[in-house]
Amino acid sequence: MKKFLVLLLALVLVLALVACNDANETEETTDEVTTAEQTGNTDGTEESDESDESDTDEKDPFENMEVMSYDEYIAAELDSPVVIEAYVQATQSWWDNKITVYLQDEDGGYLAYEMVCSEEDAAKLVPGTKIQIKGYKTEWSGEVEIASGATFTFVEGADSYIAEPADLTDILANEAELIKHQNELAVFYNLVVEKIEYRNGEPGDDIYVTVKQGENSFSFCVERYLTAPETDVYKAFADIAVGDVVNIEGFVYWYNGVNTHITAVQTVMTHAEYVAAELESPVMIEAYVQATQSWWDNKITVYLQDADGGYLAYEMTCSEEDAAKLVPGTKIRIIGYKTEWSGEVEIASGATFTFVEGADSYIAEPADLTSILANEAELIKHQNELAVFKGLTIEKIEYRNGEPGDDIYVTVKQGENSFSFCVERYLTAPDTDVYKAFANLAAGDVVDITGFVYWYNGVNTHITGVTKVS
């Protein structure tokens, strides 16, 4: 009986231990299921620490961004998002839904590289058009630009703006200052061509143009996607040689230093090219001083000539020191605008000049134009040349203010035709022999007159010499 009780107790103890173990296993399983349900990990495997990004929308970096001023754009970090509004100045060729755009506003320039653009919209990106661009600011070999992949919209109802090229000639060699004008349209005057190379050895691709200013050389570029081989600026380089002096206009691009993308090039014109140039267009000529009017207020009017024809530079910018060097025969290079006033074609006030170092000298002999004085169509071809007219009869002599001291208006007759000539007091002053000579001339005298074929509503020769014949 005792033995039976011992066995019974042992059996109860075993059963109790089994029941306790089953209960523990059930509790652990329940805990695992609860954790899996909370995390969504229903297969019971360990959950990763990384969140599931596929269920989260990526934030738009341009959301709530304001349009930047030019200064804010410049101050922005590289590789940061930017939003700008500016005006198209030029574009490179469209391709594969991309286009590179040169832009500017009144504060500075921008380049948007390979901006996303349909072919239809590319046709609307004409100069002056205002657009808004969203993209990332980037830099490549010194060129700061809006990176490939930027998007744009047209700014509806906006005004138009075309930038005038800024004259940056004086800071071309000052990289710290020049880079502040990166991507702006600029002009550089009086550069000497040092080398011209076609990218693949012959026309069709980019043209690398090395120019010299003083002792410094600079690499410029005719970018074929901006100015294609069929454009005038591209073709012009076929006729430009090493040593030629040029004015270059273009966008101040950067590639390990300034690498202006050329949009226009101007060489020293022949007289025929000058005559053919449009009024109000820029001109660059080289010619020889024949005479000057009086210098005043940093301005001087100059009569010039070469072997092919004459020029007048009206109130050219000039220091008093340089004015003293403008002696007859001196060769100078003038940059300015061709203009016209009452028939007189001249280089407009404000033109600038440089002396052509080492040049020869040239003094024109007066051309005898007596036979074509009455033939205006032929005579005007000799405008501003030094000429002589022989056997003219004085019809009238008048002092501008009624007495000596100012201009003298001289009316001369040839056959039945009368012509108004002038003793210009700023060219031949009252103390000169030619001015004084008219005090001893009277109506009816026959004279030979030398002078520059100036024009004022018809020929109005500026007299430099007079000889009484009878």
Short mmCIF file of N, CA, C and O in Angstrom, two decimals, residues 61 85 105 144 191 214 216 241 284 315 321 360 362 365 374 434 448 452 461:
data_model
loop_
_atom_site.label_atom_id
_atom_site.label_comp_id
_atom_site.label_asym_id
_atom_site.label_seq_id
_atom_site.Cartn_x
_atom_site.Cartn_y
_atom_site.Cartn_z
N PRO A 61 11.56 69.13 -54.39
CA PRO A 61 12.51 70.11 -53.84
C PRO A 61 12.18 71.56 -54.24
O PRO A 61 12.69 72.50 -53.63
N GLU A 85 13.94 83.35 -63.25
CA GLU A 85 13.23 83.86 -64.42
C GLU A 85 14.16 84.79 -65.16
O GLU A 85 14.79 85.67 -64.55
N ASP A 105 19.09 88.79 -67.68
CA ASP A 105 18.18 89.84 -67.22
C ASP A 105 19.04 91.08 -67.01
O ASP A 105 20.21 91.11 -67.41
N VAL A 144 29.60 77.96 -64.56
CA VAL A 144 28.47 77.77 -63.64
C VAL A 144 27.19 77.86 -64.46
O VAL A 144 26.97 78.84 -65.19
N LEU A 191 41.21 93.11 -80.68
CA LEU A 191 41.95 91.88 -80.41
C LEU A 191 42.70 91.46 -81.67
O LEU A 191 42.21 91.63 -82.79
N GLY A 214 47.52 92.70 -75.91
CA GLY A 214 48.81 92.97 -75.29
C GLY A 214 49.65 91.71 -75.29
O GLY A 214 49.85 91.07 -76.32
N ASN A 216 48.81 89.04 -73.48
CA ASN A 216 47.95 87.94 -73.03
C ASN A 216 47.18 87.31 -74.17
O ASN A 216 46.65 88.00 -75.05
N ALA A 241 42.68 86.19 -91.01
CA ALA A 241 44.02 85.60 -90.95
C ALA A 241 44.73 85.99 -89.67
O ALA A 241 44.33 86.96 -88.98
N MET A 284 34.46 99.53 -88.06
CA MET A 284 35.85 99.64 -87.63
C MET A 284 36.68 99.93 -88.87
O MET A 284 36.68 99.14 -89.82
N GLU A 315 33.45 114.33 -83.57
CA GLU A 315 33.59 114.38 -82.11
C GLU A 315 34.01 113.03 -81.52
O GLU A 315 33.37 112.46 -80.64
N GLU A 321 46.15 115.10 -74.76
CA GLU A 321 47.48 114.60 -75.08
C GLU A 321 47.49 113.87 -76.42
O GLU A 321 48.37 114.08 -77.26
N ASP A 360 52.86 103.04 -91.78
CA ASP A 360 53.42 104.05 -92.65
C ASP A 360 52.63 105.35 -92.54
O ASP A 360 51.69 105.43 -91.75
N TYR A 362 50.60 108.65 -94.70
CA TYR A 362 49.94 108.91 -95.98
C TYR A 362 49.27 110.28 -95.95
O TYR A 362 48.46 110.57 -95.06
N GLU A 365 46.80 113.59 -101.96
CA GLU A 365 46.84 114.70 -102.89
C GLU A 365 45.39 115.07 -103.24
O GLU A 365 44.56 114.17 -103.42
N ALA A 374 28.88 119.49 -110.52
CA ALA A 374 27.42 119.58 -110.71
C ALA A 374 26.75 118.22 -110.82
O ALA A 374 25.52 118.13 -110.93
N VAL A 434 44.08 130.92 -94.82
CA VAL A 434 42.92 130.70 -95.69
C VAL A 434 41.72 131.53 -95.21
O VAL A 434 40.95 132.06 -96.01
N ASP A 448 40.40 129.08 -107.46
CA ASP A 448 40.51 127.63 -107.30
C ASP A 448 40.38 127.35 -105.80
O ASP A 448 41.04 128.02 -104.98
N PHE A 452 37.76 119.63 -98.18
CA PHE A 452 37.18 118.30 -97.97
C PHE A 452 35.73 118.31 -98.43
O PHE A 452 34.96 119.23 -98.08
N THR A 461 31.62 121.89 -99.35
CA THR A 461 33.05 121.68 -99.16
C THR A 461 33.61 122.55 -98.03
O THR A 461 33.37 123.76 -97.98
#
